[in-house]
Amino acid sequence: MNPTLEVAHLDLASPHDVICENLSLCVRPGEVWGILGPNGVGKSTLLKTLAGLRPAPEGSSIRLDGQPLERWARRARARRMAILLQDNEPGLPLTVFETALLGRHPHLGLWGRPHHGDLRRTLSALRIAGLLGQRQSPSQALSAGESRRLSVALILAQDPDLYLLDEPTTQLDLHYQRRLFEHFLGLARKRGKAIVMALHDPTAAIRFTTRVLLLLGGGRTVVGDSRDCLTPEHLTALYGTDVVAAHSPRGLVFDVF
Amino acid sequence: MGLETTRQRERPPLFAHPPLPLLIGGTILIMAGSCLTGLMLGGVALPPPSILEALRHEGPVVIQTIVWKLRIPRILLAFSVGGLLALSGALLQVLLRNPLADPYVLGVSGGAAVAALLSFMAGLPLYGVMGNAFLGAALATALLLLLTRLTGPITPIRLLLTGIIMASGLSAVVTLLLALSPEPTLHTLLFWLMGSLAYSPGMVAAGMGLPALLLAILLLWPFAGELNVLLRGVETAQSLGVHTGRLTLGLYLFASLCTALAVTQAGMIGFVGLIVPHLVRMTVGADHRKLLPLAGLWGGSLLVAADALARSLLAPRELPVGVLTAFLGVPLFLLLLARSNRTGILRS
């Protein structure tokens, strides 16, 4: 199958450290990728670069559906690829429904009038995020976890082929962590969507991802299958703290405490 | 939470708050009410029957003259100025993603006023004054962006703070120019600056103001969807396919133009640009497809009504309407602030 996202020879640096050197990877439809690494190693910067929100450095190539990122028309690109950012400006309040409807923006015509299908998709995204009952509330009235779910609903309404998710489950309770992870896994398996998410929980990573990219700092990276790469040794090296693996009835779990 | 799945077939809300016919009807009522007030109140109070008579070119000539030559041009002028200020305020509030932004607070009006004042003193004709006022407003906006950039990253809150400082600086320049201006013109300039429609050099342009306002609303409307997206911040907007650089630059220029048109006609009128977009948001929400046209029309109506009061409260003396909008605006804003605790409108 043709890759959805193809990265070749990517060198990225933050002001104080090298994030990756000569990174190449290939995200195919139906794959779920996890990006793991310590705080400040550059996961968000990498995701924003993949999303085209930051310019890719000279000599590197990032292709979406075989076409270089910068050659895509903006709206067409937004129909193929969505990014869930880590923080959103509070701004001025739209209602919860209106906010989720913004995800349909790249699909709307010139006058921006949503059709029935757009409204239906938005409602279904809100249902998945568990916000259907609050759709008339101002978005500012939501709690931190609910706001996070609203951001997820927005990109679900956007309905792209590639989801870039920056820590999608921070601030969510256990129920919603599982519900959203399972939803994204289902999108990959049943509808062939490609998903790349930055994560902090190695247990979630081994349960819900097929491939991982480990950012070790200093530009060192590991790319491979989740089962091969997510080992106590790798994770201990990754976080600089002792990680042990144990078997639970549901599979492997990683324990640090 | 799991219970919600049973209600998924419910129809989506098309209008967050009032239904569209009510909204249009209400807006027409507001506009008609303010225009009637504008026709009735003034140095001479006119009862509605004699206004109707005069509108049909019947009855005493004096009253016909008052209605046709004085009050109608004045209403048109006030309407366009109020509408342009409210529109400009609505734009700046999205651009800065801050509910406190408005052309007066940010020094955009100040830039237009300084340029217009200099042009008056140089004896330029009206269109020269207007052109320079636009340049002044655009320069003030550019300076605002530049100063914010030079002192750190461009964030909405830093833009607001820089704007407030610039507004005070520009108001000092205005005071300086007034102190240097010759005695005979001082009174006129002072009243114009305080925000008054009586000394408007733009009286002749009154016929132009209203089409300008309507054109501004029509030109902005196709961008309403992108403005909504911009409410989520620049990066989200970009990821949703909006060309944010081009859009924000265009909108800053557009807001400067609206402000300049308003300032050359009526001086520094504050609070309209601040209050009206809030009133609209509280009624219909922040969706710009509704917010932009309503802000323009309600802003116009508010200034027509305020101007009617300014003309009649101490008749035959006329108050600067800017004083009145401030008297109305301050308590109204405090009221909104108090209500916002419940509605979350101003919470951040």
Coordinates of C-alpha atoms in Angstrom, one line a residue:
Chain A
M1 CA 0.0 0.0 0.0
N2 CA 1.3 3.5 -0.8
P3 CA 2.5 5.3 2.2
T4 CA 0.4 8.1 3.6
L5 CA 3.3 10.0 5.1
E6 CA 6.9 9.6 4.0
V7 CA 9.8 11.3 5.9
A8 CA 13.3 11.2 4.5
H9 CA 16.6 12.7 5.8
L10 CA 14.9 14.9 8.4
D11 CA 17.3 16.8 10.6
L12 CA 15.6 18.8 13.3
A13 CA 16.9 20.7 16.3
S14 CA 15.4 22.7 19.1
P15 CA 17.2 25.7 20.6
H16 CA 19.0 23.5 23.1
D17 CA 19.2 20.0 21.6
V18 CA 19.2 18.0 18.4
I19 CA 15.8 16.3 18.0
C20 CA 16.6 13.9 15.2
E21 CA 19.3 13.4 12.6
N22 CA 18.7 11.9 9.2
L23 CA 15.4 10.5 10.3
S24 CA 13.5 8.5 7.7
L25 CA 10.2 6.8 8.2
C26 CA 7.1 5.7 6.4
V27 CA 3.6 5.8 7.8
R28 CA 1.2 3.5 5.9
P29 CA -2.6 3.4 6.0
G30 CA -3.9 1.4 9.0
E31 CA -0.7 1.9 11.0
V32 CA -0.7 3.5 14.4
W33 CA 2.6 5.1 15.4
G34 CA 3.7 6.1 18.8
I35 CA 6.4 8.8 19.4
L36 CA 7.9 8.4 22.8
G37 CA 10.6 10.4 24.5
P38 CA 11.3 12.4 27.7
N39 CA 9.9 15.9 28.3
G40 CA 11.3 18.6 26.1
V41 CA 13.0 16.1 23.7
G42 CA 11.0 17.7 20.8
K43 CA 8.0 15.5 20.2
S44 CA 5.7 18.4 19.6
T45 CA 8.2 20.2 17.3
L46 CA 8.5 17.0 15.3
L47 CA 4.7 16.7 15.0
K48 CA 4.3 20.3 14.0
T49 CA 7.0 19.9 11.3
L50 CA 5.2 16.8 10.0
A51 CA 2.0 18.8 9.9
G52 CA 3.6 21.6 7.9
L53 CA 3.1 24.2 10.7
R54 CA 6.9 24.6 10.9
P55 CA 9.1 24.7 7.8
A56 CA 11.0 21.5 7.1
P57 CA 14.7 22.1 6.9
E58 CA 16.6 22.1 3.6
G59 CA 17.6 18.7 2.3
S60 CA 14.8 16.9 4.0
S61 CA 11.6 15.7 2.4
I62 CA 8.2 15.2 3.9
R63 CA 5.6 13.8 1.5
L64 CA 1.9 13.4 2.1
D65 CA 0.4 10.9 -0.3
G66 CA 3.5 11.0 -2.4
Q67 CA 3.4 14.8 -2.8
P68 CA 5.8 17.2 -0.9
L69 CA 4.0 18.9 1.9
E70 CA 4.7 22.4 0.7
R71 CA 3.2 21.7 -2.7
W72 CA -0.2 20.9 -1.3
A73 CA -3.0 23.5 -1.5
R74 CA -3.7 24.4 2.1
R75 CA -7.3 23.3 2.2
A76 CA -6.7 20.1 0.3
R77 CA -4.0 19.3 2.8
A78 CA -6.3 20.0 5.7
R79 CA -8.7 17.5 4.2
R80 CA -6.0 14.8 4.3
M81 CA -4.2 15.5 7.5
A82 CA -5.2 16.9 10.9
I83 CA -3.1 17.7 14.0
L84 CA -4.2 17.8 17.6
L85 CA -2.1 20.3 19.3
Q86 CA -1.1 20.2 22.9
D87 CA -2.6 23.5 23.9
N88 CA -5.3 25.7 22.4
E89 CA -5.7 29.4 23.0
P90 CA -8.8 30.1 25.0
G91 CA -9.9 32.9 22.7
L92 CA -13.4 34.1 22.4
P93 CA -16.1 31.5 23.0
L94 CA -18.0 29.6 20.4
T95 CA -20.4 27.0 21.6
V96 CA -19.1 23.4 21.9
F97 CA -21.0 22.5 18.8
E98 CA -19.7 25.5 16.8
T99 CA -16.2 24.7 17.9
A100 CA -16.4 21.0 16.7
L101 CA -17.9 22.2 13.5
L102 CA -14.7 24.2 12.7
G103 CA -13.2 20.8 11.9
R104 CA -15.4 20.8 8.8
H105 CA -13.9 24.1 7.6
P106 CA -11.6 22.6 4.9
H107 CA -14.6 20.6 3.5
L108 CA -16.9 23.6 3.2
G109 CA -17.5 25.7 0.1
L110 CA -16.8 29.4 -0.4
W111 CA -19.6 30.7 1.8
G112 CA -18.7 28.3 4.5
R113 CA -22.3 27.1 4.9
P114 CA -22.3 23.6 6.4
H115 CA -24.5 20.9 4.9
H116 CA -26.5 18.3 6.6
G117 CA -23.6 15.8 6.3
D118 CA -21.2 18.3 8.0
L119 CA -23.6 18.7 10.9
R120 CA -24.1 14.9 11.2
R121 CA -20.4 14.3 11.2
T122 CA -19.9 17.0 13.8
L123 CA -22.5 15.5 16.1
S124 CA -21.1 12.1 15.7
A125 CA -17.6 13.4 16.7
L126 CA -19.1 15.1 19.7
R127 CA -20.8 11.8 20.7
I128 CA -17.5 10.0 20.5
A129 CA -15.9 12.7 22.7
G130 CA -18.8 12.4 25.1
L131 CA -19.8 16.1 24.7
L132 CA -23.2 15.7 22.9
G133 CA -25.1 16.8 26.0
Q134 CA -23.0 20.0 26.3
R135 CA -23.1 21.0 22.7
Q136 CA -24.9 24.3 23.5
S137 CA -22.6 25.4 26.3
P138 CA -19.9 28.0 25.6
S139 CA -16.6 26.2 25.0
Q140 CA -15.0 28.2 27.8
A141 CA -17.4 26.7 30.4
L142 CA -15.8 23.3 29.9
S143 CA -13.3 21.7 32.3
A144 CA -9.7 21.0 31.2
G145 CA -10.5 17.4 30.4
E146 CA -13.7 18.4 28.5
S147 CA -11.8 21.0 26.5
R148 CA -9.3 18.4 25.5
R149 CA -12.1 16.1 24.4
L150 CA -13.5 19.0 22.4
S151 CA -10.2 19.5 20.6
V152 CA -10.4 15.7 19.8
A153 CA -13.9 16.1 18.5
L154 CA -12.8 18.9 16.2
I155 CA -10.2 16.8 14.5
L156 CA -12.6 13.8 14.4
A157 CA -15.1 16.1 12.5
Q158 CA -12.2 17.0 10.2
D159 CA -12.1 13.4 9.1
P160 CA -8.6 13.3 7.6
D161 CA -6.6 10.2 6.4
L162 CA -3.7 11.0 8.7
Y163 CA -4.1 12.0 12.3
L164 CA -1.1 13.6 14.1
L165 CA -1.9 13.6 17.8
D166 CA 0.1 15.4 20.4
E167 CA -0.5 13.6 23.7
P168 CA -4.2 13.0 22.9
T169 CA -5.2 11.7 26.4
T170 CA -3.5 14.2 28.7
Q171 CA -6.0 15.5 31.3
L172 CA -8.5 12.7 30.4
D173 CA -9.9 10.4 33.0
L174 CA -9.3 6.6 32.6
H175 CA -12.7 6.0 30.8
Y176 CA -12.0 8.6 28.1
Q177 CA -8.3 7.6 27.7
R178 CA -9.4 4.1 26.8
R179 CA -12.4 5.2 24.8
L180 CA -10.4 7.5 22.6
F181 CA -7.4 5.2 22.2
E182 CA -9.8 2.5 21.1
H183 CA -11.6 4.8 18.8
F184 CA -8.4 5.8 17.0
L185 CA -7.3 2.2 16.9
G186 CA -10.7 1.3 15.3
L187 CA -10.2 4.2 12.7
A188 CA -6.9 2.6 11.7
R189 CA -8.1 -0.9 11.6
K190 CA -11.5 -0.5 10.1
R191 CA -11.1 2.6 7.9
G192 CA -7.4 2.4 7.1
K193 CA -6.6 5.8 8.7
A194 CA -3.0 6.5 9.6
I195 CA -2.3 7.7 13.1
V196 CA 0.9 9.2 14.6
M197 CA 0.7 10.1 18.3
A198 CA 3.1 11.4 20.9
L199 CA 2.6 9.5 24.1
H200 CA 4.0 9.2 27.6
D201 CA 2.5 5.9 28.7
P202 CA 4.5 2.9 27.4
T203 CA 1.7 0.5 28.4
A204 CA -0.8 2.5 26.2
A205 CA 1.9 2.5 23.5
I206 CA 2.3 -1.2 23.4
R207 CA -1.4 -1.8 23.6
F208 CA -2.5 0.7 20.9
T209 CA 0.4 1.2 18.5
T210 CA 1.9 -0.9 15.8
R211 CA 5.1 1.1 15.3
V212 CA 7.1 3.4 17.4
L213 CA 9.6 6.2 17.1
L214 CA 11.7 6.6 20.2
L215 CA 13.4 10.0 20.6
L216 CA 16.4 9.4 22.9
G217 CA 17.8 13.0 22.8
G218 CA 21.0 14.2 21.2
G219 CA 19.5 13.3 17.8
R220 CA 19.5 9.5 18.5
T221 CA 16.3 7.8 17.4
V222 CA 15.0 4.2 17.3
V223 CA 12.3 3.2 14.8
G224 CA 10.6 -0.1 14.7
D225 CA 7.7 -2.4 15.6
S226 CA 6.2 -1.6 19.0
R227 CA 6.7 -5.2 20.3
D228 CA 10.4 -5.1 19.5
C229 CA 11.2 -1.6 20.6
L230 CA 9.1 -1.3 23.7
T231 CA 11.3 -3.3 26.1
P232 CA 12.2 -2.4 29.7
E233 CA 15.8 -1.9 28.5
H234 CA 14.9 0.7 25.8
L235 CA 12.4 2.4 28.1
T236 CA 14.9 2.6 31.0
A237 CA 17.4 4.2 28.6
L238 CA 14.7 6.5 27.2
Y239 CA 13.5 7.9 30.4
G240 CA 16.6 7.5 32.6
T241 CA 14.6 5.7 35.2
D242 CA 14.1 2.1 36.0
V243 CA 11.2 0.6 34.0
V244 CA 10.1 -3.0 34.6
A245 CA 7.7 -5.1 32.6
A246 CA 5.0 -7.4 34.0
H247 CA 2.2 -9.5 32.6
S248 CA -1.4 -8.6 33.4
P249 CA -4.4 -10.5 32.1
R250 CA -4.6 -8.0 29.3
G251 CA -1.0 -8.2 28.2
L252 CA 2.3 -6.5 29.0
V253 CA 2.3 -3.6 31.4
F254 CA 5.2 -1.3 32.3
D255 CA 5.8 -0.1 35.8
V256 CA 8.0 2.6 37.1
F257 CA 6.7 3.3 40.5
Chain B
M1 CA -22.0 9.6 29.8
G2 CA -22.8 6.3 28.0
L3 CA -26.5 7.3 28.0
E4 CA -25.8 10.0 25.4
T5 CA -25.4 7.4 22.6
T6 CA -29.2 6.9 22.7
R7 CA -29.8 10.5 21.6
Q8 CA -27.5 10.6 18.6
R9 CA -30.4 11.1 16.1
E10 CA -31.3 14.5 17.5
R11 CA -31.2 17.2 14.9
P12 CA -28.2 19.6 15.1
P13 CA -28.9 23.2 16.4
L14 CA -28.8 25.6 13.4
F15 CA -28.8 28.7 15.5
A16 CA -27.2 28.6 18.9
H17 CA -29.5 31.1 20.3
P18 CA -32.5 32.9 18.7
P19 CA -34.0 31.7 15.4
L20 CA -33.1 33.7 12.3
P21 CA -36.5 35.4 11.6
L22 CA -36.5 36.7 15.2
L23 CA -32.9 38.0 14.7
I24 CA -33.7 39.8 11.5
G25 CA -37.0 41.2 12.9
G26 CA -35.3 42.3 16.1
T27 CA -32.5 44.0 14.2
I28 CA -34.9 45.8 12.0
L29 CA -36.8 47.0 15.1
I30 CA -33.6 48.1 16.8
M31 CA -32.6 50.1 13.6
A32 CA -36.1 51.6 13.2
G33 CA -36.3 52.5 16.9
S34 CA -32.9 54.3 16.9
C35 CA -33.7 56.1 13.7
L36 CA -37.0 57.3 15.0
T37 CA -35.3 58.5 18.2
G38 CA -32.8 60.3 16.0
L39 CA -35.6 62.0 14.1
M40 CA -37.5 63.0 17.2
L41 CA -34.9 64.2 19.6
G42 CA -32.7 67.3 19.2
G43 CA -32.8 71.0 19.8
V44 CA -36.5 70.9 18.9
A45 CA -38.4 67.7 19.9
L46 CA -40.6 66.6 17.0
P47 CA -43.6 64.3 17.5
P48 CA -43.9 61.3 15.2
P49 CA -46.9 62.7 13.2
S50 CA -45.0 65.9 12.2
I51 CA -42.0 63.8 11.2
L52 CA -44.1 61.6 9.0
E53 CA -45.6 64.8 7.5
A54 CA -42.1 66.2 6.8
L55 CA -40.9 62.9 5.4
R56 CA -43.7 63.2 2.8
H57 CA -42.5 66.8 2.1
E58 CA -45.6 68.3 3.6
G59 CA -46.3 70.6 6.6
P60 CA -44.2 73.5 7.8
V61 CA -41.0 74.2 5.8
V62 CA -38.9 74.6 9.0
I63 CA -39.7 71.1 10.1
Q64 CA -39.1 69.7 6.6
T65 CA -35.7 71.4 6.6
I66 CA -34.9 70.1 10.1
V67 CA -35.8 66.6 9.1
W68 CA -34.3 66.4 5.6
K69 CA -31.3 68.8 5.9
L70 CA -30.2 68.2 9.5
R71 CA -31.5 65.1 11.1
I72 CA -31.4 62.5 8.3
P73 CA -27.8 63.3 7.2
R74 CA -26.9 63.2 10.8
I75 CA -28.5 59.8 11.4
L76 CA -26.8 58.4 8.3
L77 CA -23.5 59.7 9.5
A78 CA -23.9 58.4 13.0
F79 CA -25.1 55.0 11.7
S80 CA -22.1 54.6 9.4
V81 CA -19.6 55.7 12.1
G82 CA -21.1 53.4 14.8
G83 CA -21.2 50.5 12.4
L84 CA -17.6 50.9 11.2
L85 CA -16.3 51.2 14.7
A86 CA -18.2 48.1 15.9
L87 CA -17.0 46.1 12.8
S88 CA -13.4 47.2 13.4
G89 CA -13.7 46.3 17.1
A90 CA -15.1 42.8 16.2
L91 CA -12.2 42.3 13.8
L92 CA -9.5 43.4 16.3
Q93 CA -11.1 41.2 19.0
V94 CA -10.6 38.1 16.8
L95 CA -7.2 39.1 15.6
L96 CA -6.0 39.6 19.2
R97 CA -8.3 36.9 20.5
N98 CA -9.0 39.2 23.3
P99 CA -12.3 40.6 24.3
L100 CA -10.8 43.9 25.4
A101 CA -9.5 44.9 22.0
D102 CA -11.0 47.8 20.1
P103 CA -9.6 50.5 17.8
Y104 CA -9.7 53.1 20.6
V105 CA -8.0 50.9 23.2
L106 CA -5.3 49.8 20.8
G107 CA -4.3 53.2 19.6
V108 CA -5.5 52.6 16.0
S109 CA -8.0 55.5 16.5
G110 CA -5.2 57.5 18.0
G111 CA -3.0 57.0 14.9
A112 CA -5.9 58.1 12.7
A113 CA -6.6 61.1 14.9
V114 CA -3.0 62.3 14.9
A115 CA -2.7 62.0 11.1
A116 CA -6.1 63.7 10.6
L117 CA -5.2 66.5 13.0
L118 CA -2.0 67.2 11.2
S119 CA -3.8 67.2 7.9
F120 CA -6.4 69.7 9.2
M121 CA -3.8 72.0 10.5
A122 CA -2.0 71.8 7.2
G123 CA -5.3 72.8 5.6
L124 CA -5.7 69.7 3.4
P125 CA -9.1 69.0 1.7
L126 CA -11.4 66.4 3.1
Y127 CA -10.2 63.5 1.0
G128 CA -6.6 64.3 1.9
V129 CA -7.6 64.2 5.6
M130 CA -9.3 60.8 5.1
G131 CA -6.4 59.3 3.2
N132 CA -3.9 60.5 5.8
A133 CA -6.2 59.2 8.6
F134 CA -6.1 55.8 6.9
L135 CA -2.3 56.0 6.6
G136 CA -2.2 57.0 10.3
A137 CA -4.4 54.1 11.4
A138 CA -2.4 51.6 9.2
L139 CA 0.9 53.0 10.5
A140 CA -0.3 52.8 14.1
T141 CA -1.3 49.1 13.5
A142 CA 2.0 48.4 11.8
L143 CA 3.9 50.1 14.7
L144 CA 1.8 48.0 17.1
L145 CA 2.9 44.8 15.4
L146 CA 6.5 45.9 15.0
L147 CA 6.9 47.1 18.6
T148 CA 5.4 43.9 19.9
R149 CA 7.7 41.9 17.7
L150 CA 10.8 43.8 18.8
T151 CA 10.1 43.2 22.4
G152 CA 9.3 39.5 22.2
P153 CA 7.0 37.1 20.5
I154 CA 3.7 38.3 19.0
T155 CA 1.0 37.0 21.3
P156 CA -2.5 38.4 21.7
I157 CA -1.9 39.6 25.3
R158 CA 1.4 41.3 24.5
L159 CA -0.3 43.0 21.5
L160 CA -3.0 44.3 23.8
L161 CA -0.5 45.7 26.3
T162 CA 1.6 47.3 23.6
G163 CA -1.6 48.8 22.1
I164 CA -2.7 50.3 25.4
I165 CA 0.8 52.0 25.8
M166 CA 0.7 53.2 22.2
A167 CA -2.8 54.6 22.7
S168 CA -1.6 56.7 25.7
G169 CA 1.5 57.8 23.8
L170 CA -0.7 58.9 20.8
S171 CA -3.1 60.7 23.0
A172 CA -0.2 62.7 24.4
V173 CA 0.8 63.6 20.8
V174 CA -2.8 64.7 20.2
T175 CA -2.6 66.9 23.3
L176 CA 0.7 68.4 22.1
L177 CA -0.8 69.2 18.7
L178 CA -3.8 70.8 20.3
A179 CA -1.5 72.9 22.5
L180 CA 0.3 74.1 19.4
S181 CA -2.8 74.8 17.3
P182 CA -4.1 78.4 16.9
E183 CA -6.8 79.6 19.2
P184 CA -9.7 80.0 16.7
T185 CA -9.6 76.4 15.5
L186 CA -8.9 74.9 18.9
H187 CA -12.5 74.6 20.0
T188 CA -13.6 72.9 16.8
L189 CA -10.7 70.5 16.9
L190 CA -11.2 69.7 20.5
F191 CA -14.9 68.8 20.1
W192 CA -14.1 66.8 17.0
L193 CA -11.5 64.8 18.9
M194 CA -13.7 64.2 21.9
G195 CA -16.0 62.4 19.5
S196 CA -18.7 64.5 18.0
L197 CA -20.8 64.3 14.9
A198 CA -21.5 68.0 14.9
Y199 CA -18.2 69.2 13.7
S200 CA -17.8 66.4 11.2
P201 CA -15.8 67.5 8.1
G202 CA -17.4 64.4 6.7
M203 CA -20.9 65.8 6.6
V204 CA -20.6 65.9 2.9
A205 CA -19.4 62.4 3.0
A206 CA -22.5 61.2 4.9
G207 CA -23.9 59.8 1.7
M208 CA -20.7 57.9 1.4
G209 CA -20.6 56.5 4.9
L210 CA -23.5 54.2 4.7
P211 CA -22.6 52.5 1.5
A212 CA -19.1 52.1 2.9
L213 CA -20.5 50.4 5.9
L214 CA -22.7 48.0 3.9
L215 CA -19.8 47.3 1.5
A216 CA -17.5 46.6 4.4
I217 CA -20.0 44.1 5.8
L218 CA -20.4 42.4 2.4
L219 CA -16.7 42.2 1.8
L220 CA -16.0 40.7 5.2
W221 CA -18.8 38.2 5.2
P222 CA -17.1 35.5 3.0
F223 CA -14.3 35.5 5.5
A224 CA -16.6 34.8 8.5
G225 CA -15.8 31.1 8.4
E226 CA -12.1 31.7 8.5
L227 CA -12.5 34.2 11.3
N228 CA -14.3 31.5 13.3
V229 CA -11.4 29.2 12.7
L230 CA -9.0 31.9 13.8
L231 CA -10.7 31.9 17.2
R232 CA -8.9 28.6 18.0
G233 CA -5.5 30.2 17.4
V234 CA -3.1 30.6 14.5
E235 CA -1.7 27.1 14.4
T236 CA -5.1 25.4 14.5
A237 CA -6.3 27.7 11.8
Q238 CA -3.3 26.9 9.6
S239 CA -3.9 23.2 10.2
L240 CA -7.5 23.7 9.0
G241 CA -6.3 25.1 5.8
V242 CA -6.4 28.9 6.5
H243 CA -3.7 31.1 5.0
T244 CA -3.3 32.9 8.3
G245 CA -0.5 35.3 7.3
R246 CA -2.5 36.8 4.4
L247 CA -5.8 36.7 6.3
T248 CA -4.5 38.6 9.4
L249 CA -2.6 41.2 7.3
G250 CA -5.7 41.8 5.2
L251 CA -7.9 42.1 8.3
Y252 CA -5.6 44.5 10.1
L253 CA -5.6 46.7 7.1
F254 CA -9.4 46.4 6.8
A255 CA -9.9 47.3 10.5
S256 CA -7.5 50.3 10.0
L257 CA -9.6 51.5 7.1
C258 CA -12.9 51.2 9.0
T259 CA -11.4 53.0 11.9
A260 CA -10.0 55.8 9.7
L261 CA -13.3 56.3 8.0
A262 CA -15.0 56.6 11.4
V263 CA -12.4 58.8 13.0
T264 CA -12.2 61.4 10.2
Q265 CA -16.0 61.7 10.3
A266 CA -16.5 61.8 14.1
G267 CA -13.2 61.9 16.0
M268 CA -12.4 59.6 18.8
I269 CA -15.5 57.8 19.8
G270 CA -14.7 55.0 22.3
F271 CA -16.6 52.0 23.6
V272 CA -18.8 51.4 20.5
G273 CA -16.1 49.0 19.1
L274 CA -15.8 47.4 22.5
I275 CA -19.3 47.0 23.6
V276 CA -21.3 46.2 20.5
P277 CA -19.5 43.0 19.5
H278 CA -20.0 41.8 23.1
L279 CA -23.7 42.5 23.0
V280 CA -24.0 40.6 19.8
R281 CA -22.0 37.7 21.2
M282 CA -24.2 37.5 24.3
T283 CA -27.2 37.3 22.1
V284 CA -26.2 35.1 19.2
G285 CA -22.8 33.7 20.1
A286 CA -19.5 34.3 18.5
D287 CA -20.2 32.8 15.1
H288 CA -18.9 35.5 12.7
R289 CA -21.5 34.7 10.0
K290 CA -24.0 36.3 12.4
L291 CA -21.6 38.5 14.4
L292 CA -20.2 40.6 11.6
P293 CA -23.4 41.9 10.0
L294 CA -25.1 42.3 13.4
A295 CA -22.2 44.2 14.9
G296 CA -22.3 46.6 12.0
L297 CA -26.1 47.2 12.2
W298 CA -26.4 47.3 16.0
G299 CA -23.3 49.5 16.3
G300 CA -24.8 51.9 13.8
S301 CA -28.1 51.9 15.8
L302 CA -26.4 52.4 19.1
L303 CA -24.5 55.5 17.9
V304 CA -27.7 57.0 16.3
A305 CA -29.5 56.7 19.6
A306 CA -26.5 58.0 21.6
D307 CA -26.1 60.9 19.2
A308 CA -29.9 61.7 19.6
L309 CA -29.3 61.8 23.4
A310 CA -26.2 63.9 23.0
R311 CA -28.1 66.5 21.0
S312 CA -31.1 66.7 23.3
L313 CA -30.0 66.1 26.9
L314 CA -28.7 69.7 27.4
A315 CA -30.3 71.3 24.3
P316 CA -29.6 73.7 22.8
R317 CA -26.0 72.8 23.9
E318 CA -24.7 69.7 22.3
L319 CA -22.6 67.1 24.2
P320 CA -19.8 65.3 22.5
V321 CA -21.3 61.9 21.7
G322 CA -18.0 60.2 22.7
V323 CA -18.8 61.3 26.3
L324 CA -22.2 59.7 26.1
T325 CA -20.9 56.4 24.6
A326 CA -18.4 56.3 27.5
F327 CA -21.2 56.9 30.0
L328 CA -23.2 54.1 28.4
G329 CA -20.3 51.9 27.8
V330 CA -18.6 51.8 31.2
P331 CA -21.7 50.4 33.1
L332 CA -22.6 48.2 30.2
F333 CA -19.2 46.7 30.2
L334 CA -19.2 46.1 33.9
L335 CA -22.6 44.5 33.5
L336 CA -21.2 42.2 30.8
L337 CA -18.3 41.4 33.1
A338 CA -20.6 40.4 35.9
R339 CA -22.8 38.3 33.6
S340 CA -19.7 36.6 32.1
N341 CA -19.1 34.7 35.2
R342 CA -22.3 32.7 34.4
T343 CA -21.9 32.6 30.7
G344 CA -18.2 32.2 30.4
I345 CA -18.1 34.8 27.7
L346 CA -15.0 36.7 29.0
R347 CA -13.4 33.9 31.0
S348 CA -10.1 32.8 29.8

